[in-house]
Amino acid sequence: MSRALGLLLGFAADRWLGDPRRFHPVAGFGQLAGRLETRLYSDSRAAGTAYAGALVGSVVAAGVVAERLTSGRPVVRTLLTAAATWAVVGGRSLEREAEVMAGFLEAKELEAARGRLSYLCSRDATDLSADELARATVESVAENTSDATVAPLIWGGLFGIPGLIGYRAANTLDAMVGYKSARYRNFGWASARLDDLVNLGPARACAVLTGVVSGRLGESWRIWRRDAGGHPSPNAGPVEAAFAGALDLRLGGTNVYGAEVEDRGTLGDGLPPAVGDIRRTALLARRVSYAAAATAAILAVRPRRMREGVRAWG
């Protein structure tokens, strides 16, 4: 029960406060990862695998130690789980960025919106129109609803503190070195594949929750099954397709990331996103995050009840 309560308290802290403004643990981990990269970097998959394994393995081990030290101390376990959840969940900050983008575009401040897009994704915004910026925002909010909220909560519900911080470590490394650039094509391979692996289940859970809370489960499911395969990401595809079906939009297209050009296929049957769709997307993301928190709490309680049932039958 302490795990479930800690997850819900940490989620509530994120909704109320957003990300910690100072001494953010994820930022500290990123700085540590950057320093280790300068020592271990080599243009090889082996070096990148050692790098990812050392960092993620150390974080998971620290989480296991924290859980063992708080065994039999439910209040401490609850507070520590809440702190870890607050540190790794980023749903409120994501929603705020969507609101900022919507405000700039509604005020026709195009240059400000172009400059702000980097807070959501690494897409080249230099020549993007207002509607193209709206599409980038909608797609980023959809994808990051899974990465920033659903996935850490699901992992936390299943495995507690090690699941929470281990997931965020893997996701952070992917954001740092998981690019198909000349420098990271080999070194970042393990980090990118690990991130794909730990998001396989949560991304699909996010897609299902999107359909459920939107009231358009049938349409969301149809677009997911039909269109997600055309997206280059095995996890972003289902999530963005589910959002496209839930919002009756058409997402996807060609995106530019520095020197990289990526075709994301076509997701959905509606019209392309317009500026007014950004706030609708943020509202849907908020509803998905609440459903994910409830799901995580249920997952946190079920294993104990299952163990008690086994002992009762024994």
Short mmCIF file of C-alpha atoms in Angstrom, two decimals:
data_model
loop_
_atom_site.label_atom_id
_atom_site.label_comp_id
_atom_site.label_asym_id
_atom_site.label_seq_id
_atom_site.Cartn_x
_atom_site.Cartn_y
_atom_site.Cartn_z
CA MET A 1 0.00 0.00 0.00
CA SER A 2 2.91 2.40 0.71
CA ARG A 3 4.03 2.07 -2.92
CA ALA A 4 0.60 2.96 -4.29
CA LEU A 5 0.20 5.89 -1.89
CA GLY A 6 3.69 7.16 -2.71
CA LEU A 7 2.97 7.03 -6.44
CA LEU A 8 -0.25 9.00 -6.01
CA LEU A 9 1.37 11.59 -3.73
CA GLY A 10 4.27 12.05 -6.16
CA PHE A 11 1.87 12.38 -9.07
CA ALA A 12 -0.13 14.97 -7.13
CA ALA A 13 3.11 16.90 -6.43
CA ASP A 14 3.88 16.95 -10.14
CA ARG A 15 0.39 18.21 -10.97
CA TRP A 16 0.65 20.93 -8.33
CA LEU A 17 4.28 21.98 -8.62
CA GLY A 18 5.61 20.70 -11.93
CA ASP A 19 9.26 19.68 -12.14
CA PRO A 20 11.59 20.64 -9.27
CA ARG A 21 13.03 24.03 -10.22
CA ARG A 22 16.40 23.58 -8.50
CA PHE A 23 18.66 20.59 -7.95
CA HIS A 24 16.59 18.41 -10.26
CA PRO A 25 17.81 14.79 -9.86
CA VAL A 26 17.34 14.07 -13.58
CA ALA A 27 19.52 17.06 -14.48
CA GLY A 28 22.14 15.80 -12.03
CA PHE A 29 22.04 12.37 -13.64
CA GLY A 30 22.46 14.00 -17.04
CA GLN A 31 25.55 15.85 -15.87
CA LEU A 32 27.01 12.63 -14.50
CA ALA A 33 26.23 10.84 -17.76
CA GLY A 34 27.91 13.63 -19.72
CA ARG A 35 31.09 13.35 -17.67
CA LEU A 36 31.15 9.57 -18.01
CA GLU A 37 30.70 9.89 -21.76
CA THR A 38 33.92 11.89 -22.04
CA ARG A 39 35.75 8.98 -20.37
CA LEU A 40 34.11 6.03 -22.10
CA TYR A 41 33.28 7.38 -25.54
CA SER A 42 34.36 5.31 -28.49
CA ASP A 43 32.70 4.93 -31.86
CA SER A 44 31.55 1.41 -31.07
CA ARG A 45 28.46 -0.39 -29.84
CA ALA A 46 30.47 -2.17 -27.17
CA ALA A 47 31.52 1.10 -25.55
CA GLY A 48 27.98 2.43 -25.72
CA THR A 49 26.59 -0.74 -24.19
CA ALA A 50 29.05 -0.51 -21.29
CA TYR A 51 28.12 3.14 -20.83
CA ALA A 52 24.37 2.49 -20.72
CA GLY A 53 24.76 -0.60 -18.57
CA ALA A 54 26.92 1.15 -16.00
CA LEU A 55 24.61 4.13 -15.63
CA VAL A 56 21.23 2.42 -15.71
CA GLY A 57 22.49 -0.53 -13.67
CA SER A 58 23.84 1.78 -10.96
CA VAL A 59 20.58 3.70 -10.74
CA VAL A 60 18.48 0.53 -10.50
CA ALA A 61 20.83 -0.84 -7.84
CA ALA A 62 20.45 2.38 -5.84
CA GLY A 63 16.67 2.00 -6.06
CA VAL A 64 16.85 -1.59 -4.83
CA VAL A 65 18.97 -0.49 -1.86
CA ALA A 66 16.49 2.28 -1.06
CA GLU A 67 13.60 -0.19 -1.07
CA ARG A 68 15.45 -2.62 1.19
CA LEU A 69 16.47 0.07 3.65
CA THR A 70 12.84 1.19 3.98
CA SER A 71 11.43 -2.32 4.34
CA GLY A 72 9.17 -2.37 7.38
CA ARG A 73 9.08 1.45 7.48
CA PRO A 74 5.94 2.25 5.45
CA VAL A 75 5.91 6.00 6.10
CA VAL A 76 9.51 6.42 4.95
CA ARG A 77 8.87 4.13 1.96
CA THR A 78 5.81 6.18 1.01
CA LEU A 79 7.66 9.50 1.21
CA LEU A 80 10.67 8.20 -0.71
CA THR A 81 8.44 6.76 -3.43
CA ALA A 82 6.57 10.06 -3.61
CA ALA A 83 9.83 12.00 -3.99
CA ALA A 84 11.07 9.65 -6.70
CA THR A 85 7.75 9.88 -8.54
CA TRP A 86 7.77 13.67 -8.42
CA ALA A 87 11.33 13.73 -9.73
CA VAL A 88 10.73 11.44 -12.73
CA VAL A 89 7.18 12.35 -13.82
CA GLY A 90 6.92 15.41 -16.06
CA GLY A 91 3.30 15.68 -17.12
CA ARG A 92 2.56 19.12 -15.67
CA SER A 93 5.64 20.71 -17.22
CA LEU A 94 4.73 19.15 -20.59
CA GLU A 95 1.25 20.62 -20.33
CA ARG A 96 2.67 24.04 -19.47
CA GLU A 97 4.90 23.96 -22.56
CA ALA A 98 1.88 23.16 -24.70
CA GLU A 99 0.03 26.10 -23.14
CA VAL A 100 2.96 28.42 -23.83
CA MET A 101 3.08 27.32 -27.49
CA ALA A 102 -0.67 27.76 -27.81
CA GLY A 103 -0.42 31.27 -26.35
CA PHE A 104 2.35 32.33 -28.75
CA LEU A 105 0.53 30.97 -31.79
CA GLU A 106 -2.84 32.40 -30.76
CA ALA A 107 -1.13 35.80 -30.42
CA LYS A 108 0.53 35.23 -33.83
CA GLU A 109 4.00 35.51 -32.26
CA LEU A 110 5.51 33.10 -34.77
CA GLU A 111 9.18 33.74 -34.05
CA ALA A 112 8.66 33.25 -30.33
CA ALA A 113 6.83 29.99 -31.02
CA ARG A 114 9.63 28.78 -33.28
CA GLY A 115 12.18 29.50 -30.59
CA ARG A 116 10.09 27.74 -27.96
CA LEU A 117 9.62 24.51 -29.91
CA SER A 118 13.03 23.27 -28.75
CA TYR A 119 11.54 22.87 -25.26
CA LEU A 120 9.32 20.12 -26.68
CA CYS A 121 11.36 18.45 -29.40
CA SER A 122 14.52 18.73 -31.50
CA ARG A 123 12.69 19.43 -34.76
CA ASP A 124 14.11 22.24 -36.94
CA ALA A 125 11.59 25.08 -36.54
CA THR A 126 13.30 27.66 -38.75
CA ASP A 127 10.74 27.72 -41.56
CA LEU A 128 7.72 26.13 -39.89
CA SER A 129 4.35 27.83 -40.30
CA ALA A 130 1.86 28.24 -37.47
CA ASP A 131 -0.01 25.07 -38.47
CA GLU A 132 3.25 23.14 -38.81
CA LEU A 133 4.26 24.29 -35.35
CA ALA A 134 0.85 23.17 -34.11
CA ARG A 135 1.43 19.72 -35.61
CA ALA A 136 4.88 19.50 -34.03
CA THR A 137 3.40 20.46 -30.66
CA VAL A 138 0.51 18.01 -30.86
CA GLU A 139 2.79 15.14 -31.86
CA SER A 140 5.35 16.00 -29.17
CA VAL A 141 2.70 16.22 -26.46
CA ALA A 142 1.28 12.86 -27.55
CA GLU A 143 4.65 11.11 -27.59
CA ASN A 144 5.87 12.68 -24.37
CA THR A 145 2.66 11.85 -22.52
CA SER A 146 3.87 8.27 -22.74
CA ASP A 147 7.54 9.01 -22.00
CA ALA A 148 7.06 11.62 -19.28
CA THR A 149 4.02 10.29 -17.45
CA VAL A 150 2.61 6.91 -18.39
CA ALA A 151 5.85 4.93 -18.64
CA PRO A 152 7.45 6.01 -15.34
CA LEU A 153 4.16 5.48 -13.50
CA ILE A 154 3.69 2.00 -14.97
CA TRP A 155 7.26 1.00 -14.10
CA GLY A 156 6.79 2.47 -10.64
CA GLY A 157 3.58 0.55 -10.13
CA LEU A 158 5.30 -2.69 -11.08
CA PHE A 159 8.68 -2.29 -9.40
CA GLY A 160 8.55 0.73 -7.10
CA ILE A 161 11.55 3.04 -6.75
CA PRO A 162 13.91 0.93 -8.92
CA GLY A 163 11.31 0.97 -11.69
CA LEU A 164 10.76 4.72 -11.43
CA ILE A 165 14.37 5.86 -11.48
CA GLY A 166 15.63 3.06 -13.71
CA TYR A 167 13.12 3.99 -16.40
CA ARG A 168 13.99 7.67 -16.21
CA ALA A 169 17.71 6.88 -16.45
CA ALA A 170 17.18 4.82 -19.62
CA ASN A 171 14.92 7.47 -21.15
CA THR A 172 17.38 10.27 -20.32
CA LEU A 173 20.28 8.42 -21.95
CA ASP A 174 18.23 7.96 -25.11
CA ALA A 175 17.57 11.70 -25.20
CA MET A 176 21.29 12.38 -24.76
CA VAL A 177 22.99 9.86 -27.06
CA GLY A 178 20.24 7.91 -28.82
CA TYR A 179 20.46 9.87 -32.07
CA LYS A 180 21.45 8.47 -35.47
CA SER A 181 24.15 11.10 -35.88
CA ALA A 182 27.73 10.44 -36.92
CA ARG A 183 28.90 10.61 -33.31
CA TYR A 184 26.15 8.50 -31.74
CA ARG A 185 25.11 6.02 -34.44
CA ASN A 186 27.18 3.30 -32.76
CA PHE A 187 27.84 4.66 -29.26
CA GLY A 188 24.17 5.52 -28.70
CA TRP A 189 22.80 2.27 -30.17
CA ALA A 190 22.43 0.46 -26.83
CA SER A 191 20.78 3.46 -25.15
CA ALA A 192 18.29 3.81 -28.00
CA ARG A 193 17.45 0.09 -28.03
CA LEU A 194 17.08 0.01 -24.24
CA ASP A 195 14.67 2.94 -24.40
CA ASP A 196 12.66 1.14 -27.10
CA LEU A 197 12.51 -1.95 -24.90
CA VAL A 198 11.38 -0.27 -21.67
CA ASN A 199 8.70 1.67 -23.54
CA LEU A 200 7.14 -1.25 -25.43
CA GLY A 201 4.49 -1.97 -22.81
CA PRO A 202 3.88 1.55 -21.48
CA ALA A 203 3.45 3.03 -24.95
CA ARG A 204 0.70 0.57 -25.74
CA ALA A 205 -0.87 1.15 -22.34
CA CYS A 206 -0.83 4.87 -23.14
CA ALA A 207 -2.51 4.20 -26.49
CA VAL A 208 -5.27 2.18 -24.81
CA LEU A 209 -5.81 4.78 -22.06
CA THR A 210 -5.98 7.51 -24.72
CA GLY A 211 -8.84 5.75 -26.44
CA VAL A 212 -10.65 5.04 -23.17
CA VAL A 213 -10.52 8.55 -21.65
CA SER A 214 -11.35 10.22 -24.98
CA GLY A 215 -14.54 8.20 -25.39
CA ARG A 216 -13.35 7.19 -28.88
CA LEU A 217 -11.75 3.85 -28.09
CA GLY A 218 -12.98 2.17 -31.29
CA GLU A 219 -11.67 4.90 -33.59
CA SER A 220 -8.44 5.28 -31.64
CA TRP A 221 -7.85 1.53 -31.84
CA ARG A 222 -8.64 1.45 -35.57
CA ILE A 223 -6.17 4.21 -36.41
CA TRP A 224 -3.55 2.66 -34.14
CA ARG A 225 -3.80 -0.75 -35.79
CA ARG A 226 -3.93 0.66 -39.30
CA ASP A 227 -1.35 3.48 -39.22
CA ALA A 228 1.14 3.00 -36.38
CA GLY A 229 3.34 0.68 -38.46
CA GLY A 230 4.15 3.51 -40.86
CA HIS A 231 5.86 5.48 -38.09
CA PRO A 232 9.62 4.87 -37.72
CA SER A 233 9.36 4.52 -33.92
CA PRO A 234 7.85 1.28 -32.56
CA ASN A 235 6.53 3.18 -29.52
CA ALA A 236 5.75 6.71 -30.69
CA GLY A 237 3.75 5.24 -33.58
CA PRO A 238 0.99 3.63 -31.46
CA VAL A 239 0.76 6.63 -29.13
CA GLU A 240 0.55 9.27 -31.87
CA ALA A 241 -1.87 7.15 -33.89
CA ALA A 242 -4.10 6.72 -30.83
CA PHE A 243 -4.07 10.48 -30.22
CA ALA A 244 -4.87 11.07 -33.91
CA GLY A 245 -7.91 8.79 -33.66
CA ALA A 246 -9.00 10.22 -30.32
CA LEU A 247 -8.77 13.83 -31.55
CA ASP A 248 -9.97 13.14 -35.12
CA LEU A 249 -6.77 14.61 -36.57
CA ARG A 250 -4.24 13.64 -39.23
CA LEU A 251 -0.71 13.54 -37.85
CA GLY A 252 2.62 12.55 -39.37
CA GLY A 253 4.54 13.78 -42.38
CA THR A 254 8.12 14.78 -43.05
CA ASN A 255 10.16 16.20 -40.17
CA VAL A 256 13.64 17.74 -40.22
CA TYR A 257 16.04 17.16 -37.33
CA GLY A 258 19.24 19.03 -38.15
CA ALA A 259 20.77 17.10 -41.04
CA GLU A 260 18.29 14.22 -40.65
CA VAL A 261 14.99 14.06 -42.58
CA GLU A 262 12.40 11.60 -41.31
CA ASP A 263 9.15 10.45 -42.90
CA ARG A 264 6.66 9.65 -40.14
CA GLY A 265 3.93 8.35 -42.41
CA THR A 266 0.30 9.41 -42.09
CA LEU A 267 -1.66 8.81 -38.90
CA GLY A 268 -5.42 9.36 -38.85
CA ASP A 269 -8.21 10.47 -41.19
CA GLY A 270 -9.03 13.98 -39.93
CA LEU A 271 -7.66 17.39 -40.79
CA PRO A 272 -4.05 18.34 -39.96
CA PRO A 273 -3.69 20.04 -36.56
CA ALA A 274 -4.40 23.74 -36.30
CA VAL A 275 -3.49 26.12 -33.49
CA GLY A 276 -6.78 25.46 -31.70
CA ASP A 277 -5.97 21.75 -31.41
CA ILE A 278 -3.02 22.30 -29.08
CA ARG A 279 -5.15 22.94 -25.99
CA ARG A 280 -7.41 19.99 -26.88
CA THR A 281 -4.33 17.78 -27.01
CA ALA A 282 -3.05 19.07 -23.67
CA LEU A 283 -6.43 18.36 -22.06
CA LEU A 284 -6.43 14.82 -23.43
CA ALA A 285 -2.87 14.31 -22.19
CA ARG A 286 -3.95 15.43 -18.71
CA ARG A 287 -6.80 12.93 -18.67
CA VAL A 288 -4.46 10.16 -19.82
CA SER A 289 -2.04 11.04 -17.02
CA TYR A 290 -4.78 10.72 -14.37
CA ALA A 291 -5.79 7.35 -15.79
CA ALA A 292 -2.14 6.26 -15.76
CA ALA A 293 -1.77 7.23 -12.11
CA ALA A 294 -4.83 5.16 -11.21
CA THR A 295 -3.50 2.24 -13.23
CA ALA A 296 -0.09 2.44 -11.52
CA ALA A 297 -1.72 2.45 -8.08
CA ILE A 298 -3.68 -0.67 -8.99
CA LEU A 299 -0.52 -2.37 -10.26
CA ALA A 300 1.25 -1.45 -7.02
CA VAL A 301 -1.43 -3.07 -4.88
CA ARG A 302 -2.14 -6.21 -6.96
CA PRO A 303 1.17 -8.08 -6.42
CA ARG A 304 0.73 -7.98 -2.65
CA ARG A 305 -2.83 -9.21 -2.90
CA MET A 306 -1.72 -11.99 -5.24
CA ARG A 307 0.97 -13.08 -2.77
CA GLU A 308 -1.58 -13.05 0.08
CA GLY A 309 -3.93 -15.16 -2.04
CA VAL A 310 -1.20 -17.72 -2.73
CA ARG A 311 -0.35 -17.96 0.99
CA ALA A 312 -4.05 -18.39 1.84
CA TRP A 313 -4.38 -21.30 -0.60
CA GLY A 314 -1.11 -22.79 0.65
#
